[in-house]
Amino acid sequence: MELARDLLDHQLVYGTGDATGRCDDVEVDVEAGYVGRLLTGGAVLADQLGAVGRVATWLARRRGRPLRRDEADWSLVTTVRHYEIKLALAPGSKVPPAAGSAAGTVRWSDLRRRGVITGDRRRMRVFDLRCSLPTPPDRPSIVGLVVTPSARWWTLGSKRVGRDLRFVPWSEVALDEGLIQLRQPFDALVPLATAPDPGAPPRKELPT
Amino acid sequence: MSRLLAATLGVVTAVGGFVDIGELVAMPATGAAFRFALLPVLLLSTVGAMVYAEMAGRIELASQRTVFEIIRERLGLQMGLVVLVIGLLLNVITLIAEIGGMAFVAELVFGQGYLWFVVPMAVGLALFELFGRWSLLENVPSFLGLALLVVPIGLLTGSIPVPWHALATHAVWPHLPTQDHVLFVTAVIAVLGAAMSPYEWYFYSSGGQEEEWTVRDLGVNRATAILGFGLGSILAVSLMVGAGLLFYPNGLQPNHLGQTGLLAAYGFGKTAIWLFLAGAFGCVLGAAIETSLAAAQGTAQFFGWPWGSSRAPRDVPAFTAIYLAAIAVALVFLLLGFDPIKVTIVSLLFGVAGLPLTLAPMLMVANDTHYMDDQTNGPLANVLGVLFLVILTVAASAAFPLVVISGGAI
């Protein structure tokens, strides 16, 4: 499973299958190497939209209806499918408050903005995070980082566009303040196509 | 048998749904100004509309997601939001023109100024969407729109012979005018925009989910896109050719829907005008429903909220609020005195400007095996898809300056 491809922006549904929002951000415990909580709601989106988000937050507060922020602990996840993430919640019920974030927790939206430097000082960019996909409620563990030399402007900010994708095992990644250091030089990085792949979430069985 | 019925119904609704206020305004205007010179553009745009409608339907079938759900997943929040906002703006601008079109038809029927009918039409539209189920919303306007067939039939049976040879020559070999080049380019883009409206594909893709299409419906999807849009374009062609035959030689420019109705009267006399008005009302009502619902569907899908026209409004509150808000905004613009005909032309030009941003993600996803499995684009869909993307990107770069230069006139 790849975090940005298979979790982020995907439909969250109640236990009955009714829509309840999208997975707007994901917390990643970079020290323990696990995927943490799934974040959803207007406040989570506003955090990622810069000035537009700040204006939306201010307007909502002025109207006396602050933007929603729900943090679904992974223990609430019952199934991860190609097209949706099902939560153990009844329709209309609120996401129960989760325990505070662990010390080494970083949001995916922050992690993807960090610069990446290879062992031979080459600049790269975070593309995705490859994770295992155990049966819930076991948490997905981080397998490695997917990086690309494509500049962000080249992709017009879109999420899944990049060339020359490379895989870096998580053990070879060191997180400094605001920067991701790779121990390996660029040429030693494995092309994504030949990297270990735990597989994508199952597709929907199309009704016939 | 039920598949055959579904395919037939799909084709019929696509025929009626292909024409909206854009065709009703742009086709007679361009036919009157340039005779048959824009026929190849219309035929080419129809092929483009078919290619992307088929793609939108296939994406929904293969991935079980609508176009906007995939835009969010594939492009991410920021870029996806840009596409959503552009789509919303286009939908609302088009909705202004469609409600204006409904009021124009009422003006012709009752003989009062169209502004008298703007509020009743908007309120009626809102009530129809609030209380009508999906099948009703889709089928009633489309079947009513089929009354527009009076125009092509009238042309075929009228007293002025249709110059088939000239039509065939113009269809395959473009005849460029020697003057009025800016007007001609504006007309080219308006015809492109009329035939290739993004809301049609968004709505079509959401319709697949409303009707719970399955992989077995791939044939229905293809038939609806190719036959429905193809036959629908006959209505558009007849409006252009009719104006080329009747208005162009006399130097007339149709400035009102009533003058366009003369194309029907020419074949069958005065009674045909009533059929024309019924057909025109069905077409603009259908397009008003499609644009307002497409705005709500796209937003709800983007943010993962529940949506659906067959669900009770209390179960889909955000979806309901968005289409009601879209209707209210369109109503305010009409009451402020914005000319629906000029708004139509501006919406066609802006529509083309926004098209590449809509089509590029669709083309990208339709080639992604992660979403499409074994239903990815074939070589023909890719060649045509890229060709239209290039054409529309070039046209999009000219659209904004033309809105300023032409001021919303063809």
Coordinates of C-alpha atoms in Angstrom, one line a residue:
Chain A
M1 CA 0.0 0.0 0.0
E2 CA 1.2 3.5 -0.7
L3 CA -0.1 6.2 1.7
A4 CA -0.8 9.0 -0.7
R5 CA -2.2 6.7 -3.4
D6 CA -4.3 4.4 -1.2
L7 CA -5.3 6.3 1.9
L8 CA -5.0 10.0 1.4
D9 CA -8.0 11.7 -0.2
H10 CA -10.0 8.4 -0.2
Q11 CA -13.6 8.1 0.9
L12 CA -14.2 7.4 4.6
V13 CA -17.4 5.5 5.2
Y14 CA -19.4 4.4 8.3
G15 CA -19.9 0.7 9.0
T16 CA -23.0 0.8 6.9
G17 CA -21.2 2.1 3.9
D18 CA -22.6 5.7 4.1
A19 CA -20.1 8.4 3.2
T20 CA -18.7 10.5 6.1
G21 CA -15.9 12.5 4.5
R22 CA -12.5 12.0 3.0
C23 CA -9.2 11.1 4.5
D24 CA -7.8 14.7 4.4
D25 CA -4.5 14.0 6.1
V26 CA -2.7 11.1 7.8
E27 CA -0.4 11.1 10.9
V28 CA 2.8 9.1 10.5
D29 CA 4.8 8.0 13.6
V30 CA 8.2 8.4 11.9
E31 CA 10.1 7.2 15.0
A32 CA 8.1 4.0 15.6
G33 CA 7.6 3.5 11.8
Y34 CA 3.8 3.2 11.8
V35 CA 0.8 4.9 10.2
G36 CA -1.1 6.8 12.9
R37 CA -4.5 8.5 12.9
L38 CA -6.6 9.5 9.9
L39 CA -7.6 13.1 9.9
T40 CA -10.7 14.5 8.3
G41 CA -12.7 17.7 8.3
G42 CA -12.6 21.3 7.1
A43 CA -10.0 22.4 9.7
V44 CA -7.6 19.7 8.4
L45 CA -8.1 20.9 4.8
A46 CA -7.7 24.6 5.8
D47 CA -4.3 23.7 7.4
Q48 CA -3.1 22.7 3.9
L49 CA -4.5 25.6 1.9
G50 CA -2.3 28.5 3.2
A51 CA -3.9 31.9 3.0
V52 CA -7.2 30.5 1.6
G53 CA -7.4 28.1 4.5
R54 CA -6.7 30.9 7.1
V55 CA -9.5 33.0 5.6
A56 CA -11.9 30.0 5.7
T57 CA -11.0 29.3 9.3
W58 CA -11.5 33.0 10.2
L59 CA -14.8 33.2 8.4
A60 CA -16.1 30.0 10.1
R61 CA -15.0 31.3 13.5
R62 CA -16.8 34.6 12.9
R63 CA -20.0 32.7 12.0
G64 CA -19.7 30.9 15.3
R65 CA -19.3 27.5 13.6
P66 CA -15.6 26.5 13.7
L67 CA -14.4 24.1 11.1
R68 CA -14.6 20.4 12.0
R69 CA -11.5 18.4 12.8
D70 CA -11.9 14.7 13.4
E71 CA -9.0 12.3 14.2
A72 CA -9.8 8.7 13.7
D73 CA -7.5 6.3 15.5
W74 CA -6.4 3.4 13.3
S75 CA -8.2 1.1 15.8
L76 CA -11.5 2.4 14.3
V77 CA -10.5 1.1 10.8
T78 CA -12.3 -2.1 9.9
T79 CA -11.3 -2.5 6.2
V80 CA -9.2 -0.7 3.7
R81 CA -10.3 -1.2 0.1
H82 CA -9.2 0.2 -3.2
Y83 CA -12.0 2.7 -3.1
E84 CA -12.9 3.3 0.5
I85 CA -11.8 3.1 4.1
K86 CA -14.5 1.7 6.4
L87 CA -14.7 2.9 10.0
A88 CA -16.4 1.1 12.9
L89 CA -18.9 3.9 13.4
A90 CA -22.7 4.1 13.1
P91 CA -24.1 6.7 10.7
G92 CA -24.2 10.1 12.2
S93 CA -22.0 9.2 15.2
K94 CA -19.0 11.3 15.9
V95 CA -15.4 10.1 15.8
P96 CA -14.5 9.5 19.4
P97 CA -11.6 11.6 20.7
A98 CA -8.3 9.8 20.2
A99 CA -5.3 9.9 22.6
G100 CA -2.7 12.6 21.9
S101 CA -0.1 12.1 19.1
A102 CA 3.0 10.2 19.9
A103 CA 6.3 12.2 20.2
G104 CA 7.6 11.3 16.8
T105 CA 4.4 12.0 14.9
V106 CA 4.4 14.0 11.7
R107 CA 1.5 14.8 9.4
W108 CA 1.9 13.5 5.8
S109 CA 1.1 17.0 4.5
D110 CA 4.2 18.3 6.4
L111 CA 6.4 15.3 5.5
R112 CA 5.7 15.6 1.8
R113 CA 6.8 19.3 1.8
R114 CA 10.2 18.5 3.3
G115 CA 13.2 18.5 1.0
V116 CA 15.1 15.2 0.4
I117 CA 18.9 15.1 0.1
T118 CA 20.6 11.9 -1.1
G119 CA 24.0 10.6 0.2
D120 CA 25.7 12.4 -2.8
R121 CA 23.9 15.7 -2.0
R122 CA 21.4 15.4 -4.8
R123 CA 18.0 17.2 -4.1
M124 CA 14.9 15.1 -4.4
R125 CA 11.2 15.3 -3.3
V126 CA 8.9 13.0 -1.3
F127 CA 6.5 11.2 -3.6
D128 CA 4.8 8.6 -1.4
L129 CA 5.3 6.4 1.6
R130 CA 5.2 2.6 1.1
C131 CA 3.5 0.7 3.9
S132 CA 2.4 -2.8 4.8
L133 CA -1.3 -3.6 4.8
P134 CA -2.0 -5.9 7.8
T135 CA -5.6 -6.9 8.7
P136 CA -7.0 -4.1 10.9
P137 CA -6.8 -3.3 13.7
D138 CA -3.1 -3.9 13.3
R139 CA -1.4 -0.7 12.2
P140 CA 0.3 -0.5 8.8
S141 CA 4.1 -0.2 9.3
I142 CA 6.3 2.0 7.1
V143 CA 8.3 0.0 4.6
G144 CA 10.1 2.8 2.8
L145 CA 10.0 6.2 1.2
V146 CA 9.3 6.8 -2.5
V147 CA 11.2 9.8 -3.9
T148 CA 11.4 11.6 -7.2
P149 CA 13.8 14.2 -8.7
S150 CA 10.8 16.0 -10.4
A151 CA 10.4 19.5 -9.1
R152 CA 7.0 20.4 -7.6
W153 CA 6.4 23.1 -10.3
W154 CA 6.9 20.5 -13.0
T155 CA 4.0 18.4 -11.6
L156 CA 1.7 21.5 -11.3
G157 CA 1.2 20.5 -7.6
S158 CA -0.7 17.4 -8.6
K159 CA -0.3 14.5 -6.2
R160 CA 0.7 11.5 -8.3
V161 CA 2.9 12.9 -11.0
G162 CA 6.6 12.3 -11.0
R163 CA 9.3 10.6 -13.1
D164 CA 12.2 8.4 -12.2
L165 CA 10.6 7.2 -9.0
R166 CA 13.1 5.6 -6.5
F167 CA 12.5 3.5 -3.3
V168 CA 14.4 4.0 -0.1
P169 CA 14.0 1.5 2.8
W170 CA 12.8 3.3 5.9
S171 CA 16.0 2.2 7.8
E172 CA 18.0 4.3 5.3
V173 CA 16.0 7.4 6.0
A174 CA 17.0 10.0 8.7
L175 CA 14.7 12.9 9.5
D176 CA 16.5 16.1 10.5
E177 CA 14.7 19.4 11.3
G178 CA 12.7 20.1 8.1
L179 CA 14.9 17.9 5.9
I180 CA 15.0 14.2 5.0
Q181 CA 18.5 12.7 4.7
L182 CA 19.1 9.6 2.7
R183 CA 22.2 7.6 3.5
Q184 CA 22.5 6.2 0.0
P185 CA 23.7 8.1 -3.1
F186 CA 21.1 8.6 -5.9
D187 CA 22.5 5.8 -8.1
A188 CA 22.2 3.3 -5.3
L189 CA 18.4 4.0 -4.9
V190 CA 16.2 1.2 -6.2
P191 CA 13.8 2.0 -9.0
L192 CA 10.3 1.8 -7.6
A193 CA 9.2 -0.9 -10.1
T194 CA 11.8 -3.4 -8.6
A195 CA 11.3 -2.4 -4.9
P196 CA 9.5 -4.7 -2.4
D197 CA 5.7 -4.2 -2.8
P198 CA 3.3 -5.3 -0.1
G199 CA 0.5 -4.8 -2.7
A200 CA -2.4 -2.4 -3.0
P201 CA -5.7 -2.7 -1.1
P202 CA -8.2 -5.1 -2.8
R203 CA -10.3 -3.8 -5.7
K204 CA -14.0 -3.7 -5.5
E205 CA -15.6 -6.8 -6.8
L206 CA -17.6 -5.2 -9.6
P207 CA -21.3 -6.2 -9.4
T208 CA -22.4 -8.2 -12.4
Chain B
M1 CA -34.1 -7.2 -22.9
S2 CA -33.6 -4.9 -19.9
R3 CA -30.1 -4.0 -21.2
L4 CA -31.7 -3.1 -24.6
L5 CA -34.3 -1.0 -22.9
A6 CA -31.6 0.7 -20.8
A7 CA -29.5 1.4 -23.9
T8 CA -32.5 2.8 -25.8
L9 CA -33.5 5.0 -22.8
G10 CA -29.9 6.1 -22.5
V11 CA -29.6 7.0 -26.2
V12 CA -32.9 8.9 -26.1
T13 CA -31.9 10.9 -23.0
A14 CA -28.5 11.7 -24.5
V15 CA -30.2 12.9 -27.7
G16 CA -32.5 15.3 -25.8
G17 CA -29.7 16.1 -23.3
F18 CA -27.1 17.0 -26.0
V19 CA -28.8 20.3 -26.9
D20 CA -28.9 23.2 -24.4
I21 CA -29.1 26.9 -24.5
G22 CA -25.5 26.9 -25.9
E23 CA -26.7 25.1 -29.1
L24 CA -29.9 27.0 -29.3
V25 CA -28.0 30.3 -29.3
A26 CA -24.7 29.5 -31.0
M27 CA -25.8 27.2 -33.8
P28 CA -28.4 29.5 -35.5
A29 CA -26.1 32.5 -34.9
T30 CA -23.1 30.9 -36.5
G31 CA -25.2 29.4 -39.4
A32 CA -26.7 32.9 -40.1
A33 CA -23.3 34.5 -40.0
F34 CA -21.1 32.0 -41.7
R35 CA -23.6 29.6 -43.5
F36 CA -22.1 26.1 -43.3
A37 CA -18.4 27.1 -42.7
L38 CA -18.5 25.9 -39.1
L39 CA -20.0 22.5 -39.9
P40 CA -16.7 20.7 -39.6
V41 CA -16.1 22.3 -36.2
L42 CA -19.4 21.1 -35.0
L43 CA -18.9 17.6 -36.3
L44 CA -15.4 17.4 -34.9
S45 CA -16.6 18.7 -31.5
T46 CA -19.3 16.0 -31.5
V47 CA -16.7 13.3 -31.9
G48 CA -14.8 14.9 -29.0
A49 CA -17.9 14.9 -26.8
M50 CA -18.5 11.3 -27.6
V51 CA -14.9 10.3 -26.9
Y52 CA -14.9 11.9 -23.5
A53 CA -18.4 10.9 -22.5
E54 CA -17.5 7.3 -23.2
M55 CA -14.3 7.7 -21.2
A56 CA -16.2 9.3 -18.2
G57 CA -18.7 6.4 -18.2
R58 CA -16.0 3.8 -18.5
I59 CA -14.0 5.4 -15.7
E60 CA -17.1 5.2 -13.5
L61 CA -17.7 1.6 -14.5
A62 CA -14.2 0.3 -14.0
S63 CA -13.2 2.2 -10.9
Q64 CA -16.7 2.6 -9.3
R65 CA -15.9 6.2 -8.7
T66 CA -17.2 9.3 -10.4
V67 CA -14.9 11.8 -12.3
F68 CA -14.7 14.2 -9.3
E69 CA -13.9 11.4 -6.8
I70 CA -11.0 10.4 -9.0
I71 CA -9.9 14.0 -9.6
R72 CA -9.6 14.4 -5.8
E73 CA -7.7 11.0 -5.4
R74 CA -5.4 11.4 -8.4
L75 CA -4.6 15.2 -8.3
G76 CA -4.8 15.7 -4.6
L77 CA -6.4 18.5 -2.6
Q78 CA -4.8 21.7 -4.1
M79 CA -4.9 20.9 -7.8
G80 CA -8.2 19.1 -7.4
L81 CA -9.7 22.2 -5.7
V82 CA -8.6 24.3 -8.7
V83 CA -10.5 22.0 -11.0
L84 CA -13.5 22.0 -8.7
V85 CA -13.7 25.8 -8.4
I86 CA -13.4 26.2 -12.2
G87 CA -16.1 23.5 -12.7
L88 CA -18.4 25.3 -10.1
L89 CA -18.0 28.7 -11.8
L90 CA -18.7 27.2 -15.2
N91 CA -21.8 25.4 -13.9
V92 CA -23.2 28.5 -12.3
I93 CA -22.5 30.7 -15.4
T94 CA -24.2 28.0 -17.6
L95 CA -27.1 27.8 -15.1
I96 CA -27.7 31.5 -15.4
A97 CA -28.0 31.0 -19.2
E98 CA -30.3 28.0 -18.9
I99 CA -32.8 29.6 -16.4
G100 CA -32.7 32.6 -18.7
G101 CA -33.5 30.2 -21.6
M102 CA -36.5 28.8 -19.7
A103 CA -37.8 32.3 -19.1
F104 CA -37.3 33.2 -22.8
V105 CA -39.6 30.2 -23.8
A106 CA -42.2 31.4 -21.2
E107 CA -41.9 34.9 -22.7
L108 CA -42.7 33.5 -26.2
V109 CA -45.7 31.5 -24.8
F110 CA -47.2 34.2 -22.6
G111 CA -46.1 37.4 -24.3
Q112 CA -44.7 39.1 -21.3
G113 CA -41.0 40.1 -20.8
Y114 CA -38.7 37.2 -19.8
L115 CA -37.8 38.9 -16.4
W116 CA -41.4 38.2 -15.3
F117 CA -40.7 34.5 -15.5
V118 CA -37.2 34.3 -14.0
V119 CA -38.4 33.8 -10.4
P120 CA -41.2 31.2 -11.2
M121 CA -38.8 29.2 -13.4
A122 CA -36.0 29.2 -10.7
V123 CA -38.5 28.2 -8.0
G124 CA -40.0 25.6 -10.2
L125 CA -36.6 24.2 -11.0
A126 CA -35.7 24.0 -7.3
L127 CA -39.0 22.3 -6.4
F128 CA -38.6 19.8 -9.3
E129 CA -35.1 18.9 -8.1
L130 CA -36.2 18.7 -4.4
F131 CA -39.1 16.4 -5.0
G132 CA -38.2 14.6 -8.3
R133 CA -36.4 11.3 -8.3
W134 CA -33.4 10.7 -10.6
S135 CA -35.3 8.9 -13.3
L136 CA -37.9 11.7 -13.5
L137 CA -35.2 14.5 -13.5
E138 CA -33.4 12.7 -16.3
N139 CA -36.2 11.5 -18.5
V140 CA -38.9 14.2 -18.5
P141 CA -36.8 17.0 -20.0
S142 CA -35.0 14.6 -22.4
F143 CA -38.2 13.3 -23.9
L144 CA -39.6 16.8 -24.1
G145 CA -36.4 17.9 -25.8
L146 CA -37.1 15.3 -28.6
A147 CA -39.8 17.7 -29.8
L148 CA -36.9 19.7 -31.3
L149 CA -36.7 17.0 -34.0
V150 CA -39.3 19.2 -35.7
V151 CA -36.4 21.3 -36.9
P152 CA -34.4 18.6 -38.9
I153 CA -37.7 17.0 -40.1
G154 CA -39.0 20.4 -41.2
L155 CA -35.8 21.1 -43.1
L156 CA -36.0 17.7 -44.9
T157 CA -39.6 18.3 -45.9
G158 CA -39.5 22.1 -46.5
S159 CA -39.7 24.0 -49.8
I160 CA -36.1 25.1 -49.9
P161 CA -34.0 22.1 -51.1
V162 CA -31.2 21.1 -48.8
P163 CA -27.9 21.5 -50.8
W164 CA -26.5 18.1 -49.8
H165 CA -23.4 18.5 -52.0
A166 CA -22.5 21.8 -50.5
L167 CA -23.1 20.4 -47.0
A168 CA -20.9 17.4 -47.7
T169 CA -18.1 19.6 -49.2
H170 CA -18.3 22.0 -46.1
A171 CA -18.3 19.1 -43.7
V172 CA -15.0 17.7 -45.0
W173 CA -13.3 20.8 -46.3
P174 CA -13.4 23.9 -44.1
H175 CA -14.2 27.2 -45.9
L176 CA -12.6 30.0 -44.1
P177 CA -14.1 33.5 -44.4
T178 CA -12.1 36.3 -46.1
Q179 CA -13.1 38.9 -43.5
D180 CA -14.4 39.0 -39.9
H181 CA -11.6 36.8 -38.7
V182 CA -12.0 37.6 -35.0
L183 CA -15.7 37.0 -35.2
F184 CA -15.0 33.7 -37.0
V185 CA -12.5 32.5 -34.3
T186 CA -15.0 33.5 -31.6
A187 CA -17.7 31.5 -33.4
V188 CA -15.4 28.5 -33.7
I189 CA -14.7 28.5 -30.0
A190 CA -18.4 29.0 -29.2
V191 CA -19.3 26.0 -31.3
L192 CA -16.6 23.9 -29.6
G193 CA -17.9 25.1 -26.2
A194 CA -21.5 24.3 -27.1
A195 CA -20.8 20.7 -28.1
M196 CA -18.2 20.0 -25.4
S197 CA -19.6 21.1 -22.1
P198 CA -17.8 19.8 -19.0
Y199 CA -21.0 19.5 -17.0
E200 CA -22.3 16.9 -19.4
W201 CA -19.5 14.5 -18.6
Y202 CA -19.6 15.2 -14.8
F203 CA -23.3 14.6 -14.8
Y204 CA -23.0 11.5 -17.0
S205 CA -20.4 10.0 -14.8
S206 CA -22.5 10.6 -11.7
G207 CA -25.5 9.2 -13.5
G208 CA -23.7 5.9 -13.9
Q209 CA -23.5 5.7 -10.1
E210 CA -27.1 6.9 -9.6
E211 CA -28.3 4.2 -11.9
E212 CA -25.9 1.6 -10.3
W213 CA -24.3 0.6 -13.6
T214 CA -22.2 -2.5 -13.6
V215 CA -19.5 -3.9 -15.9
R216 CA -22.3 -5.4 -18.0
D217 CA -23.3 -1.8 -18.9
L218 CA -20.1 -1.1 -20.9
G219 CA -22.1 -1.6 -24.0
V220 CA -24.9 0.7 -22.8
N221 CA -22.3 3.3 -22.0
R222 CA -20.8 3.1 -25.4
A223 CA -24.2 3.1 -27.2
T224 CA -25.3 6.1 -25.1
A225 CA -22.1 8.1 -25.8
I226 CA -21.8 7.3 -29.5
L227 CA -25.4 7.0 -30.7
G228 CA -26.9 9.4 -28.2
F229 CA -24.4 12.2 -28.7
G230 CA -24.3 11.5 -32.4
L231 CA -28.0 11.6 -32.9
G232 CA -28.2 14.6 -30.6
S233 CA -25.8 16.5 -32.8
I234 CA -28.3 16.1 -35.7
L235 CA -30.4 18.6 -33.8
A236 CA -27.5 21.0 -33.5
V237 CA -26.5 20.5 -37.2
S238 CA -30.1 21.2 -38.2
L239 CA -30.1 24.5 -36.3
M240 CA -26.9 25.6 -38.0
V241 CA -27.9 24.4 -41.5
G242 CA -31.4 25.8 -41.1
A243 CA -30.0 29.2 -40.2
G244 CA -27.5 28.9 -43.1
L245 CA -30.4 28.2 -45.5
L246 CA -33.0 30.7 -44.2
F247 CA -31.2 33.5 -42.5
Y248 CA -27.7 33.7 -44.2
P249 CA -29.0 34.5 -47.7
N250 CA -31.2 37.3 -46.3
G251 CA -28.5 38.8 -44.1
L252 CA -30.6 38.1 -40.9
Q253 CA -29.1 37.5 -37.5
P254 CA -31.4 35.6 -35.1
N255 CA -31.2 37.6 -31.8
H256 CA -34.0 35.8 -30.0
L257 CA -35.2 32.2 -29.5
G258 CA -38.5 33.2 -31.3
Q259 CA -36.5 33.9 -34.5
T260 CA -34.8 30.5 -34.2
G261 CA -38.3 29.0 -33.9
L262 CA -38.9 30.1 -37.5
L263 CA -36.7 27.3 -38.6
A264 CA -39.4 24.9 -37.4
A265 CA -42.3 27.0 -38.8
Y266 CA -40.6 26.9 -42.2
G267 CA -41.3 23.1 -42.5
F268 CA -44.6 22.7 -40.8
G269 CA -46.2 26.1 -40.4
K270 CA -47.2 27.9 -37.2
T271 CA -48.1 24.8 -35.2
A272 CA -44.5 23.6 -35.4
I273 CA -43.4 26.6 -33.4
W274 CA -45.3 25.1 -30.4
L275 CA -43.4 21.9 -30.8
F276 CA -40.1 23.9 -31.1
L277 CA -40.9 25.7 -27.9
A278 CA -41.7 22.5 -26.1
G279 CA -38.5 21.0 -27.3
A280 CA -36.4 24.1 -26.5
F281 CA -38.0 24.2 -23.0
G282 CA -37.2 20.5 -22.5
C283 CA -33.6 21.0 -23.5
V284 CA -32.9 24.1 -21.3
L285 CA -34.8 22.5 -18.4
G286 CA -32.7 19.4 -18.7
A287 CA -29.5 21.4 -18.9
A288 CA -30.5 23.6 -15.9
I289 CA -31.1 20.4 -13.9
E290 CA -27.7 19.0 -15.1
T291 CA -25.7 22.1 -14.3
S292 CA -27.2 22.7 -10.9
L293 CA -26.9 19.0 -9.9
A294 CA -23.4 18.7 -11.4
A295 CA -22.3 21.5 -9.1
A296 CA -23.7 19.8 -6.1
Q297 CA -22.5 16.3 -7.1
G298 CA -19.0 17.5 -7.9
T299 CA -18.6 19.3 -4.6
A300 CA -20.1 16.5 -2.5
Q301 CA -17.9 13.9 -4.3
F302 CA -14.8 16.0 -3.8
F303 CA -15.3 16.4 -0.1
G304 CA -16.7 12.9 0.4
W305 CA -20.2 13.9 1.5
P306 CA -23.3 11.8 0.8
W307 CA -25.1 12.8 -2.3
G308 CA -27.8 11.5 -4.7
S309 CA -30.9 12.9 -6.4
S310 CA -33.1 9.9 -5.4
R311 CA -32.3 10.3 -1.7
A312 CA -34.4 12.5 0.6
P313 CA -33.0 16.0 1.0
R314 CA -32.6 15.6 4.7
D315 CA -30.3 12.6 4.1
V316 CA -28.0 14.7 1.8
P317 CA -28.2 18.2 3.3
A318 CA -25.0 19.6 1.9
F319 CA -25.7 18.2 -1.6
T320 CA -29.2 19.8 -1.5
A321 CA -27.9 23.1 -0.1
I322 CA -25.4 23.4 -2.9
Y323 CA -27.8 22.9 -5.8
L324 CA -30.3 25.3 -4.2
A325 CA -27.5 27.8 -3.6
A326 CA -26.4 27.5 -7.3
I327 CA -30.0 28.2 -8.4
A328 CA -30.3 31.1 -6.0
V329 CA -27.0 32.7 -7.3
A330 CA -28.1 32.3 -10.9
L331 CA -31.4 33.9 -10.1
V332 CA -29.7 36.9 -8.5
F333 CA -27.6 37.4 -11.6
L334 CA -30.6 37.3 -13.8
L335 CA -32.5 39.7 -11.6
L336 CA -29.5 42.1 -11.7
G337 CA -30.2 42.3 -15.5
F338 CA -27.4 40.2 -17.0
D339 CA -28.4 39.4 -20.5
P340 CA -28.9 35.6 -20.8
I341 CA -27.8 35.5 -24.4
K342 CA -24.5 37.3 -23.7
V343 CA -24.0 35.1 -20.6
T344 CA -24.5 32.1 -22.9
I345 CA -21.7 33.2 -25.3
V346 CA -19.4 34.0 -22.4
S347 CA -20.2 30.7 -20.7
L348 CA -19.3 28.9 -24.0
L349 CA -16.0 30.7 -24.3
F350 CA -15.1 30.3 -20.6
G351 CA -16.2 26.7 -20.9
V352 CA -13.5 26.0 -23.5
A353 CA -11.0 27.8 -21.4
G354 CA -11.7 25.4 -18.5
L355 CA -11.9 22.2 -20.6
P356 CA -8.2 21.2 -20.7
L357 CA -8.2 21.2 -16.9
T358 CA -11.2 18.8 -17.0
L359 CA -10.0 16.6 -19.8
A360 CA -6.4 16.1 -18.8
P361 CA -7.2 14.3 -15.4
M362 CA -9.8 12.1 -17.2
L363 CA -7.2 11.1 -19.8
M364 CA -4.6 10.5 -17.1
V365 CA -7.0 8.3 -15.1
A366 CA -8.3 6.4 -18.1
N367 CA -4.8 5.2 -18.7
D368 CA -4.0 4.3 -15.1
T369 CA -4.3 0.5 -14.5
H370 CA -4.5 1.2 -10.8
Y371 CA -8.0 2.6 -11.3
M372 CA -9.1 1.1 -14.6
D373 CA -7.7 -2.5 -14.3
D374 CA -8.3 -4.0 -17.8
Q375 CA -10.6 -1.2 -19.0
T376 CA -7.8 1.4 -19.8
N377 CA -8.0 3.5 -23.0
G378 CA -7.3 1.7 -26.3
P379 CA -5.1 3.4 -28.9
L380 CA -8.1 5.1 -30.7
A381 CA -9.5 6.6 -27.5
N382 CA -5.9 7.9 -26.6
V383 CA -5.2 9.3 -30.1
L384 CA -8.6 11.1 -30.2
G385 CA -8.4 12.1 -26.5
V386 CA -4.9 13.7 -26.9
L387 CA -5.9 15.3 -30.2
F388 CA -8.9 17.1 -28.6
L389 CA -6.9 18.0 -25.6
V390 CA -4.3 19.8 -27.8
I391 CA -7.1 21.5 -29.9
L392 CA -8.9 22.7 -26.8
T393 CA -5.7 23.9 -25.1
V394 CA -5.0 26.0 -28.2
A395 CA -8.6 27.2 -28.2
A396 CA -8.5 27.9 -24.4
S397 CA -5.6 30.3 -24.8
A398 CA -7.6 32.4 -27.2
A399 CA -10.9 32.2 -25.2
F400 CA -10.1 34.9 -22.6
P401 CA -9.0 37.6 -25.1
L402 CA -12.0 36.8 -27.2
V403 CA -14.4 37.3 -24.3
V404 CA -12.9 40.8 -23.9
I405 CA -12.8 41.7 -27.6
S406 CA -16.2 40.3 -28.6
G407 CA -18.0 41.4 -25.4
G408 CA -20.2 38.3 -25.6
A409 CA -21.4 38.5 -29.2
I410 CA -21.0 36.2 -32.2

